Amino acid sequence: MSSGPEPSNTAPRARREVSGYVPLVLPPLIFLVVVFMIPLLILGALSFLRHDAGLIINEFTLENYLKLFTDWFYLRVIYRTLAVSLIVGAFVTILSYPVAYFLTRTRSRWKPLFVALVLAPELSGVVLRTYGWLAILEPEGLLNGLLQRIGLIDAPLKLVHNYTGITIGLTHVLLTFGILTVMASLQAVDPTLEQAAQNLGASRVRTFLHVTLPLTLPGIMGSFFLAFAIAAGAYATPAILGGKTTEVLATMIYSQLLFFMNWPLASAAAVVLLALVLGTFVLLGRLGIRREAAL
Amino acid sequence: MRWQRLIRRDLPRAAFMCVISVIYGFMFLPIAVVLVMSLSPTKLLEFPPRVLSIAWYLAALTPDWIGPARVSFTLALGAALLSTLLGVAGAFAVVRHQFPGRQAVLAALQSPLAVPSIVAGVAILQFFTLAGAKALLGFPALLLAHTVEAIPFIVRTVSISLQGVDRNLELAAMNLGARRWQTLRHVTFPLIKPGIFAGAAFAFIISFNNVNISLFLVRPGEITLPIRIMNFMEYGVEPILAAVNILSLVAVLVVVVIAERFGGFTRFLYGR
């Protein structure tokens, strides 16, 4: 790669010319610091201030956090948010695995279409899908109408404006993410390991249970905790499918911030949610690292 | 022997495909329902519908809905553009050069993924209000906040594309006399187009459909379509919302298809 009187310098000079991109990191970084990280710090700071009748008082206090963790009303919201999110995580993972397995193992030439079909619901957004569930699950909705018409039930089932509806809606919304997460893990499984097991006489079921499933455990946990984390912070689905008595963390933050004008309390709740989600990701990281070491 | 094969292989496989079909059906059920609702002439949900009508679509094409639609559309385009500019810069810096703190920078660029968007929305609203920038609430704040959410995706997709670029192609170009900028323009950028357009399409989608952040940053007159729909839902399940929702989906589909034409990122689907 020489082209001149200084052959030994040409290659290094070319490399130096192509790189030197480091200053390019500044625009996005500065942007994120100003518009994202500084606001988060302010949020944290606000959570330690006092609130009185719609005004923020510049006094350090732990009363917001104390209220969140000792007042039964707020504790119940946190507990219910956690419970719903864990159940959603489980449902999402259970439903994701078969589809992910199918997508990674199929040799059909329609595979890209099937993958696109998994991604497609994301295009419609949370609102459209949740609205669809409202129409399906409400007392005068499709499901109840169908069940009543064929005589299975007499009175409509209470499937919305409660945590049941929220769980169904959130499971649906998060399915795409779950499938993609499990797919990534399944694709990393060395197919020769499965072939070796079958060569040694294991049936397909045994191969799956003893080889494939354990190897994809990181993907399963990833899917579970990712769905859990997103569900914990979800607003639209609980707001639409929930009712007056079914608050989750996100809807509680919203009402504290914009109705009660209690910015410090809302900030504290937001910090709690953030800590919950970050803790989940740290846990995932820890598990992931240990998994890799074991292999 | 044939029935043995039937039971051992074909039946389980058929059962498995049944399960897969049910799950796929589950994924599309609400969308199908909304579609049918939007085409039914009455408020009653009847299935199967007897008559099809586009009355709700015509009712949806009023300033009441076109206004927020326009806000969402321009907002999403702006967020896609801004986040692409920032994200491509970040991706180049992180992929092409080893420097101290590179891992930290990469983590910082992806940090919005780790923060629930409702927390980000609250934080940004508080920041603008307390920093005396209340006038920026509405479109400007929405644009900046949506860009924040989108940057991690651009950085990811562009990084993947960039890592797949054969550096020898660039070196060959420069060897033939191309300057750095020419090489970037004629060799590198065409090769990373899928990554750029995939990320930009993603940015458009998450901005257009965003609720958790827009919730806090909208202002009267500058409301996004999802927020407007959600506010309207207080009146219950109104079929006009079905038409609005479907039109919104169509808008996103059109944009994604156009982006695919330019960027050719369906190859990403093969890798997945």
Coordinates of C-alpha atoms in Angstrom, one line a residue:
Chain A
M1 CA 0.0 0.0 0.0
S2 CA 2.7 2.5 -0.9
S3 CA 2.3 5.4 -3.3
G4 CA 5.1 7.9 -2.9
P5 CA 8.6 8.7 -1.7
E6 CA 7.7 7.7 1.9
P7 CA 6.4 4.2 1.7
S8 CA 6.8 3.5 5.4
N9 CA 4.6 6.4 6.3
T10 CA 1.8 5.9 3.8
A11 CA -0.1 3.1 5.6
P12 CA 0.0 4.7 9.1
R13 CA -0.9 8.1 7.6
A14 CA -3.9 6.6 5.9
R15 CA -5.0 5.1 9.1
R16 CA -4.6 8.3 10.9
E17 CA -6.6 10.1 8.2
V18 CA -9.5 7.7 8.4
S19 CA -9.7 7.8 12.2
G20 CA -9.5 10.9 14.3
Y21 CA -13.3 10.8 15.0
V22 CA -13.0 11.3 18.7
P23 CA -14.3 14.9 18.7
L24 CA -17.4 13.6 17.0
V25 CA -18.5 12.1 20.3
L26 CA -19.0 15.5 21.8
P27 CA -22.2 16.7 20.1
P28 CA -24.3 13.7 21.1
L29 CA -22.7 13.5 24.5
I30 CA -23.2 17.2 25.4
F31 CA -26.7 16.9 24.1
L32 CA -27.5 14.0 26.4
V33 CA -25.8 15.6 29.4
V34 CA -27.8 18.8 29.0
V35 CA -31.2 17.5 27.9
F36 CA -31.2 14.2 29.8
M37 CA -28.7 13.8 32.6
I38 CA -28.9 17.2 34.2
P39 CA -32.8 16.9 34.3
L40 CA -32.4 13.5 36.0
L41 CA -30.1 15.1 38.6
I42 CA -32.7 17.8 39.2
L43 CA -35.3 15.2 39.6
G44 CA -33.2 13.5 42.2
A45 CA -32.7 16.8 44.0
L46 CA -36.4 17.6 44.0
S47 CA -37.2 14.3 45.6
F48 CA -35.5 15.5 48.8
L49 CA -37.4 18.8 49.0
R50 CA -40.4 19.6 51.0
H51 CA -43.8 20.2 49.5
D52 CA -46.6 22.4 50.9
A53 CA -49.8 23.2 49.1
G54 CA -48.5 23.2 45.6
L55 CA -45.2 24.9 46.4
I56 CA -41.8 23.5 46.6
I57 CA -39.9 24.5 49.7
N58 CA -36.2 24.6 49.6
E59 CA -35.7 22.4 52.6
F60 CA -33.9 19.0 52.7
T61 CA -36.2 16.3 53.8
L62 CA -36.8 12.5 53.6
E63 CA -40.5 12.8 54.1
N64 CA -41.3 11.9 50.4
Y65 CA -39.5 8.6 50.6
L66 CA -40.9 7.9 54.1
K67 CA -44.4 8.5 52.8
L68 CA -43.8 6.2 49.9
F69 CA -42.6 3.4 52.1
T70 CA -44.8 3.8 55.1
D71 CA -48.1 5.1 53.8
W72 CA -50.2 2.1 53.0
F73 CA -51.8 3.8 49.9
Y74 CA -48.4 4.2 48.2
L75 CA -47.1 0.9 49.3
R76 CA -50.0 -0.8 47.7
V77 CA -49.4 0.9 44.5
I78 CA -45.8 -0.1 44.5
Y79 CA -46.7 -3.7 45.4
R80 CA -49.3 -4.0 42.8
T81 CA -47.0 -2.5 40.1
L82 CA -44.4 -5.1 41.0
A83 CA -46.9 -8.0 41.1
V84 CA -48.4 -7.1 37.7
S85 CA -44.9 -6.6 36.2
L86 CA -43.6 -9.9 37.4
I87 CA -46.7 -11.7 36.1
V88 CA -46.4 -9.9 32.8
G89 CA -42.7 -10.9 32.6
A90 CA -43.6 -14.5 33.1
F91 CA -46.4 -14.5 30.5
V92 CA -44.3 -12.7 28.0
T93 CA -41.4 -15.1 28.4
I94 CA -43.6 -18.2 28.2
L95 CA -45.3 -16.9 25.0
S96 CA -42.1 -15.6 23.5
Y97 CA -40.0 -18.8 23.7
P98 CA -42.1 -20.9 21.2
V99 CA -42.2 -18.2 18.7
A100 CA -38.5 -17.4 19.0
Y101 CA -37.7 -21.1 18.7
F102 CA -39.8 -21.3 15.6
L103 CA -38.2 -18.2 14.0
T104 CA -34.6 -19.4 14.7
R105 CA -35.2 -23.0 13.6
T106 CA -37.4 -22.6 10.6
R107 CA -35.9 -23.0 7.2
S108 CA -39.0 -21.7 5.4
R109 CA -38.3 -19.1 2.8
W110 CA -41.0 -17.0 4.4
K111 CA -38.9 -16.5 7.5
P112 CA -38.2 -12.8 6.9
L113 CA -42.0 -12.3 6.6
F114 CA -42.6 -14.1 9.9
V115 CA -39.9 -12.0 11.6
A116 CA -41.5 -8.8 10.1
L117 CA -44.8 -9.9 11.5
V118 CA -43.3 -10.0 14.9
L119 CA -42.0 -6.5 14.6
A120 CA -45.1 -5.1 12.9
P121 CA -47.3 -4.6 16.0
E122 CA -44.6 -2.2 17.2
L123 CA -45.5 0.1 14.3
S124 CA -49.1 0.5 15.5
G125 CA -48.0 1.9 18.9
V126 CA -49.2 1.4 22.4
V127 CA -52.4 3.4 22.0
L128 CA -53.9 1.5 19.1
R129 CA -53.3 -1.9 20.6
T130 CA -54.5 -1.0 24.1
Y131 CA -57.6 0.6 22.6
G132 CA -58.2 -2.6 20.7
W133 CA -58.0 -4.6 24.0
L134 CA -60.4 -2.1 25.6
A135 CA -62.9 -2.9 22.8
I136 CA -62.3 -6.6 23.2
L137 CA -62.4 -6.9 26.9
E138 CA -64.9 -4.3 28.1
P139 CA -68.3 -5.5 29.4
E140 CA -70.1 -4.6 26.1
G141 CA -67.0 -5.7 24.2
L142 CA -66.3 -8.5 21.7
L143 CA -65.2 -11.2 24.1
N144 CA -68.0 -10.8 26.6
G145 CA -70.5 -10.5 23.7
L146 CA -69.2 -13.7 22.1
L147 CA -69.2 -15.7 25.4
Q148 CA -72.7 -14.5 26.3
R149 CA -74.0 -15.3 22.8
I150 CA -72.8 -18.9 22.9
G151 CA -74.1 -19.2 26.4
L152 CA -70.9 -19.8 28.3
I153 CA -71.5 -17.0 30.7
D154 CA -74.5 -15.0 31.9
A155 CA -73.1 -11.8 33.1
P156 CA -70.1 -10.1 31.5
L157 CA -66.7 -10.9 32.9
K158 CA -64.8 -8.1 34.5
L159 CA -61.8 -7.9 32.4
V160 CA -61.1 -4.2 32.2
H161 CA -60.7 -1.4 34.7
N162 CA -58.8 -3.8 36.8
Y163 CA -55.4 -5.4 37.0
T164 CA -56.5 -8.3 34.8
G165 CA -57.0 -6.1 31.8
I166 CA -53.7 -4.3 32.5
T167 CA -51.9 -7.6 32.6
I168 CA -53.3 -8.8 29.4
G169 CA -52.6 -5.5 27.6
L170 CA -49.1 -5.3 28.9
T171 CA -48.3 -8.9 28.0
H172 CA -49.4 -8.2 24.4
V173 CA -47.5 -4.9 24.1
L174 CA -44.3 -6.4 25.4
L175 CA -44.4 -9.6 23.4
T176 CA -42.3 -8.3 20.5
F177 CA -39.4 -7.4 22.8
G178 CA -39.6 -10.7 24.5
I179 CA -39.5 -12.6 21.3
L180 CA -36.5 -10.6 20.0
T181 CA -34.6 -11.1 23.3
V182 CA -35.1 -14.9 23.3
M183 CA -34.3 -15.1 19.6
A184 CA -30.9 -13.5 20.2
S185 CA -30.1 -16.1 22.8
L186 CA -31.4 -19.0 20.7
Q187 CA -29.3 -17.9 17.7
A188 CA -26.2 -18.0 19.8
V189 CA -26.7 -21.7 20.6
D190 CA -24.2 -23.8 18.6
P191 CA -26.3 -26.2 16.5
T192 CA -23.6 -28.8 16.6
L193 CA -24.2 -29.2 20.3
E194 CA -27.8 -30.2 19.6
Q195 CA -26.6 -32.5 16.8
A196 CA -24.1 -34.1 19.1
A197 CA -26.8 -34.8 21.7
Q198 CA -29.1 -36.4 19.1
N199 CA -26.2 -38.4 17.7
L200 CA -25.7 -39.8 21.2
G201 CA -29.3 -41.0 21.1
A202 CA -31.3 -38.2 22.8
S203 CA -34.8 -37.6 21.5
R204 CA -35.7 -34.2 20.3
V205 CA -37.5 -33.5 23.6
R206 CA -34.6 -34.6 25.7
T207 CA -32.2 -32.5 23.5
F208 CA -34.3 -29.5 24.0
L209 CA -34.7 -29.9 27.7
H210 CA -31.1 -30.8 28.5
V211 CA -29.1 -28.9 25.9
T212 CA -31.1 -26.1 24.3
L213 CA -33.1 -24.8 27.2
P214 CA -30.2 -24.5 29.6
L215 CA -28.1 -22.8 27.0
T216 CA -30.8 -20.2 26.4
L217 CA -31.4 -19.5 30.1
P218 CA -29.7 -16.1 29.8
G219 CA -32.2 -15.2 27.0
I220 CA -35.1 -16.4 29.2
M221 CA -34.0 -14.3 32.1
G222 CA -33.3 -11.4 29.8
S223 CA -36.8 -11.6 28.3
F224 CA -38.4 -11.9 31.8
F225 CA -36.6 -9.0 33.3
L226 CA -36.8 -6.7 30.3
A227 CA -40.6 -7.2 30.2
F228 CA -40.7 -6.7 33.9
A229 CA -38.7 -3.5 33.7
I230 CA -40.8 -2.0 30.9
A231 CA -44.0 -3.1 32.5
A232 CA -43.1 -1.4 35.8
G233 CA -42.7 1.9 34.1
A234 CA -45.7 1.6 31.7
Y235 CA -48.2 4.4 31.7
A236 CA -50.5 4.2 28.6
T237 CA -51.8 0.6 29.1
P238 CA -52.5 0.9 32.8
A239 CA -54.2 4.3 32.3
I240 CA -56.5 3.0 29.5
L241 CA -57.2 -0.5 30.8
G242 CA -57.1 0.3 34.5
G243 CA -59.7 2.1 36.5
K244 CA -60.1 4.5 39.3
T245 CA -58.8 2.1 41.9
T246 CA -56.0 0.5 39.8
E247 CA -53.0 2.8 40.1
V248 CA -49.6 1.8 39.1
L249 CA -46.4 3.6 39.7
A250 CA -46.5 5.5 36.4
T251 CA -50.1 6.7 36.8
M252 CA -49.4 7.6 40.4
I253 CA -46.4 9.7 39.3
Y254 CA -48.6 11.4 36.7
S255 CA -51.4 12.3 39.1
Q256 CA -49.0 13.5 41.8
L257 CA -47.2 15.7 39.3
L258 CA -50.0 17.2 37.4
F259 CA -53.1 17.0 39.6
F260 CA -51.7 17.3 43.1
M261 CA -48.8 19.5 42.0
N262 CA -46.7 17.6 44.5
W263 CA -43.5 17.7 42.5
P264 CA -41.2 16.4 45.3
L265 CA -43.4 13.3 45.9
A266 CA -43.7 12.6 42.2
S267 CA -39.9 12.9 41.9
A268 CA -39.4 10.5 44.8
A269 CA -41.7 8.0 43.2
A270 CA -39.9 8.4 39.9
V271 CA -36.6 7.8 41.6
V272 CA -37.9 4.7 43.2
L273 CA -39.1 3.5 39.7
L274 CA -35.7 4.3 38.2
A275 CA -33.9 2.5 41.0
L276 CA -36.1 -0.5 40.5
V277 CA -35.4 -0.7 36.7
L278 CA -31.7 0.1 37.1
G279 CA -31.5 -2.6 39.8
T280 CA -33.1 -5.1 37.4
F281 CA -30.6 -4.3 34.7
V282 CA -27.7 -4.6 37.1
L283 CA -29.0 -7.9 38.2
L284 CA -29.3 -9.0 34.6
G285 CA -25.7 -8.0 34.0
R286 CA -24.5 -9.9 37.0
L287 CA -26.3 -13.0 35.9
G288 CA -25.1 -12.6 32.3
I289 CA -21.5 -12.4 33.3
R290 CA -21.7 -15.4 35.6
R291 CA -23.4 -17.4 32.9
E292 CA -20.7 -16.7 30.4
A293 CA -18.0 -17.7 32.9
A294 CA -19.8 -21.0 33.6
L295 CA -19.8 -21.9 29.9
Chain B
M1 CA -44.6 -47.7 11.0
R2 CA -46.2 -44.7 9.3
W3 CA -48.6 -44.1 12.2
Q4 CA -45.6 -44.2 14.5
R5 CA -44.0 -41.4 12.5
L6 CA -47.3 -39.6 12.5
I7 CA -47.5 -39.6 16.3
R8 CA -43.9 -39.1 17.0
R9 CA -43.0 -36.4 14.5
D10 CA -45.9 -34.9 12.6
L11 CA -48.4 -34.6 15.5
P12 CA -46.1 -32.7 17.8
R13 CA -45.0 -30.5 14.9
A14 CA -48.6 -29.8 14.0
A15 CA -49.4 -29.0 17.6
F16 CA -46.4 -26.7 17.9
M17 CA -47.4 -24.9 14.7
C18 CA -50.9 -24.5 16.2
V19 CA -49.4 -22.9 19.3
I20 CA -47.3 -20.6 17.2
S21 CA -50.4 -19.6 15.1
V22 CA -52.4 -18.9 18.2
I23 CA -49.7 -16.6 19.6
Y24 CA -49.3 -14.8 16.3
G25 CA -53.1 -14.4 16.3
F26 CA -53.0 -13.0 19.8
M27 CA -50.4 -10.5 18.6
F28 CA -52.6 -9.2 15.8
L29 CA -56.0 -9.6 17.5
P30 CA -56.4 -6.0 18.8
I31 CA -55.1 -4.5 15.6
A32 CA -57.6 -6.5 13.6
V33 CA -60.4 -5.5 15.9
V34 CA -59.5 -1.8 15.6
L35 CA -59.5 -2.2 11.8
V36 CA -62.9 -3.8 11.7
M37 CA -64.3 -1.2 14.1
S38 CA -63.1 1.5 11.9
L39 CA -64.9 0.1 8.9
S40 CA -68.2 -0.5 10.6
P41 CA -70.9 2.0 10.0
T42 CA -72.5 2.0 13.5
K43 CA -71.2 2.4 17.0
L44 CA -72.2 -1.2 17.8
L45 CA -69.5 -3.8 17.5
E46 CA -70.9 -6.5 15.4
F47 CA -68.9 -9.4 14.2
P48 CA -68.7 -10.3 11.4
P49 CA -69.7 -6.8 10.2
R50 CA -72.6 -6.7 7.8
V51 CA -71.8 -3.5 6.0
L52 CA -68.5 -1.8 5.5
S53 CA -68.3 2.0 5.6
I54 CA -65.5 4.6 5.5
A55 CA -67.7 7.1 7.4
W56 CA -65.4 7.1 10.4
Y57 CA -62.4 7.8 8.2
L58 CA -64.1 10.8 6.7
A59 CA -65.0 12.0 10.2
A60 CA -61.4 11.6 11.2
L61 CA -60.1 13.9 8.5
T62 CA -61.1 17.1 10.4
P63 CA -58.8 19.8 11.8
D64 CA -59.5 18.3 15.2
W65 CA -57.4 15.3 14.3
I66 CA -55.3 16.6 11.5
G67 CA -53.8 19.2 13.8
P68 CA -52.3 16.8 16.2
A69 CA -51.4 14.5 13.4
R70 CA -49.3 17.2 11.8
V71 CA -47.6 17.9 15.1
S72 CA -46.7 14.3 15.6
F73 CA -45.5 13.9 12.0
T74 CA -43.2 16.9 11.9
L75 CA -42.1 16.1 15.4
A76 CA -41.2 12.6 14.4
L77 CA -39.4 13.7 11.3
G78 CA -37.4 16.3 13.3
A79 CA -36.5 13.8 16.0
A80 CA -35.4 11.3 13.4
L81 CA -33.3 13.9 11.7
L82 CA -31.7 15.3 14.8
S83 CA -31.1 12.0 16.5
T84 CA -29.6 10.6 13.2
L85 CA -27.1 13.5 13.0
L86 CA -26.1 13.1 16.6
G87 CA -26.2 9.3 16.6
V88 CA -24.1 8.8 13.5
A89 CA -21.5 11.2 14.9
G90 CA -21.4 9.2 18.2
A91 CA -21.3 5.8 16.4
F92 CA -18.3 6.9 14.3
A93 CA -16.4 8.1 17.3
V94 CA -17.1 5.0 19.4
V95 CA -16.6 2.4 16.7
R96 CA -13.6 3.8 14.8
H97 CA -11.3 4.9 17.6
Q98 CA -10.0 3.5 20.8
F99 CA -9.8 6.2 23.5
P100 CA -9.8 6.2 27.2
G101 CA -13.3 6.2 28.5
R102 CA -14.7 4.7 25.3
Q103 CA -16.8 2.2 27.3
A104 CA -18.2 4.9 29.5
V105 CA -19.1 7.1 26.5
L106 CA -20.9 4.2 24.8
A107 CA -22.8 3.5 28.0
A108 CA -23.7 7.2 28.2
L109 CA -24.9 7.2 24.7
Q110 CA -27.2 4.3 25.5
S111 CA -28.2 5.5 28.9
P112 CA -31.7 6.6 27.8
L113 CA -32.5 2.9 27.3
A114 CA -32.0 2.2 31.0
V115 CA -34.3 5.0 32.2
P116 CA -38.1 4.5 32.0
S117 CA -39.4 7.1 29.6
I118 CA -41.9 8.4 32.1
V119 CA -39.0 9.2 34.5
A120 CA -37.3 11.1 31.6
G121 CA -40.5 12.9 30.8
V122 CA -41.0 14.1 34.4
A123 CA -37.4 15.1 34.6
I124 CA -37.4 17.1 31.4
L125 CA -40.6 18.9 32.3
Q126 CA -39.2 19.8 35.7
F127 CA -35.9 21.0 34.2
F128 CA -37.5 23.2 31.6
T129 CA -39.9 24.7 34.1
L130 CA -37.4 25.4 36.8
A131 CA -34.7 26.6 34.4
G132 CA -37.1 29.3 33.3
A133 CA -37.5 27.8 29.8
K134 CA -41.3 27.3 30.1
A135 CA -41.7 28.9 26.7
L136 CA -39.8 25.9 25.2
L137 CA -42.4 23.5 26.4
G138 CA -44.5 22.1 23.6
F139 CA -42.9 21.4 20.3
P140 CA -39.2 22.4 21.1
A141 CA -39.2 20.4 24.4
L142 CA -40.9 17.5 22.6
L143 CA -38.3 17.5 19.9
L144 CA -35.4 17.5 22.2
A145 CA -36.9 14.8 24.5
H146 CA -37.8 12.5 21.6
T147 CA -34.3 12.9 20.2
V148 CA -32.9 11.8 23.6
E149 CA -35.0 8.6 23.4
A150 CA -34.0 7.9 19.8
I151 CA -30.2 8.4 20.0
P152 CA -29.4 5.0 21.5
F153 CA -31.2 3.2 18.7
I154 CA -29.3 5.2 16.0
V155 CA -26.0 4.5 17.7
R156 CA -26.8 0.8 17.8
T157 CA -27.9 0.3 14.3
V158 CA -25.2 2.5 12.8
S159 CA -22.5 0.9 14.9
I160 CA -23.6 -2.5 13.6
S161 CA -23.4 -1.3 10.0
L162 CA -20.1 0.5 10.6
Q163 CA -18.5 -2.5 12.1
G164 CA -19.3 -4.5 9.0
V165 CA -17.5 -2.0 6.7
D166 CA -14.3 -3.4 5.2
R167 CA -11.7 -0.8 6.1
N168 CA -9.7 -2.0 3.1
L169 CA -12.3 -0.4 0.8
E170 CA -11.7 2.9 2.4
L171 CA -8.0 2.5 2.3
A172 CA -8.2 1.5 -1.4
A173 CA -10.2 4.6 -2.2
M174 CA -7.7 6.9 -0.5
N175 CA -4.9 5.1 -2.2
L176 CA -6.5 6.0 -5.5
G177 CA -6.4 9.6 -4.4
A178 CA -9.7 10.2 -2.7
R179 CA -9.7 12.7 0.2
R180 CA -11.1 11.7 3.6
W181 CA -14.4 13.5 2.9
Q182 CA -14.8 11.9 -0.5
T183 CA -14.1 8.5 0.9
L184 CA -16.7 9.0 3.6
R185 CA -19.3 10.2 1.1
H186 CA -18.7 7.7 -1.7
V187 CA -17.5 4.6 0.1
T188 CA -18.4 4.6 3.8
F189 CA -21.9 6.2 3.8
P190 CA -23.4 4.0 1.1
L191 CA -22.2 1.0 3.1
I192 CA -23.8 2.1 6.3
K193 CA -27.0 3.3 4.7
P194 CA -29.0 0.3 6.1
G195 CA -27.9 1.1 9.6
I196 CA -28.7 4.8 9.3
F197 CA -32.1 4.3 7.8
A198 CA -33.1 1.5 10.1
G199 CA -32.2 3.7 13.1
A200 CA -34.0 6.7 11.6
A201 CA -37.1 4.7 10.9
F202 CA -37.0 3.4 14.5
A203 CA -36.6 7.0 15.7
F204 CA -39.6 8.1 13.7
I205 CA -41.7 5.2 15.1
I206 CA -40.9 5.8 18.7
S207 CA -41.4 9.5 18.4
F208 CA -44.7 9.3 16.5
N209 CA -46.2 6.7 18.9
N210 CA -44.6 8.1 22.1
V211 CA -46.9 8.6 25.1
N212 CA -44.9 8.6 28.3
I213 CA -42.7 11.6 27.5
S214 CA -45.2 13.5 25.4
L215 CA -47.6 13.3 28.3
F216 CA -45.7 15.9 30.2
L217 CA -44.4 18.1 27.5
V218 CA -47.5 18.9 25.4
R219 CA -49.1 22.3 25.5
P220 CA -52.5 23.4 24.3
G221 CA -52.2 23.8 20.5
E222 CA -49.1 21.6 20.4
I223 CA -50.5 18.2 21.3
T224 CA -49.3 15.0 19.7
L225 CA -51.7 12.5 18.2
P226 CA -51.4 9.7 20.7
I227 CA -52.0 12.1 23.6
R228 CA -55.1 13.5 21.8
I229 CA -56.4 10.0 21.3
M230 CA -55.9 9.1 24.9
N231 CA -57.6 12.3 26.1
F232 CA -60.6 11.5 23.8
M233 CA -60.8 8.0 25.3
E234 CA -62.4 9.5 28.3
Y235 CA -65.5 9.4 26.3
G236 CA -65.3 5.6 26.0
V237 CA -64.8 3.4 23.1
E238 CA -65.7 5.7 20.2
P239 CA -65.3 4.2 16.7
I240 CA -63.9 7.4 15.4
L241 CA -60.8 6.6 17.4
A242 CA -60.5 3.3 15.6
A243 CA -60.3 5.2 12.3
V244 CA -57.8 7.7 13.7
N245 CA -55.6 4.9 15.0
I246 CA -55.6 3.1 11.7
L247 CA -54.7 6.2 9.8
S248 CA -51.9 6.8 12.3
L249 CA -50.6 3.3 11.6
V250 CA -50.9 3.8 7.9
A251 CA -48.8 7.0 8.2
V252 CA -46.1 5.1 10.1
L253 CA -46.1 2.3 7.6
V254 CA -45.7 4.6 4.7
V255 CA -42.7 6.3 6.3
V256 CA -41.1 3.0 7.1
V257 CA -41.6 1.6 3.6
I258 CA -40.1 4.8 2.1
A259 CA -37.2 4.6 4.5
E260 CA -36.7 1.0 3.5
R261 CA -36.6 2.0 -0.2
F262 CA -33.8 4.4 0.5
G263 CA -31.9 2.4 3.0
G264 CA -32.6 -1.2 2.3
F265 CA -32.5 -2.4 5.9
T266 CA -34.6 -5.5 5.5
R267 CA -31.4 -7.4 5.6
F268 CA -31.4 -6.7 9.3
L269 CA -34.4 -9.0 9.4
Y270 CA -32.3 -11.9 8.2
G271 CA -29.8 -11.5 10.9
R272 CA -32.5 -11.4 13.5

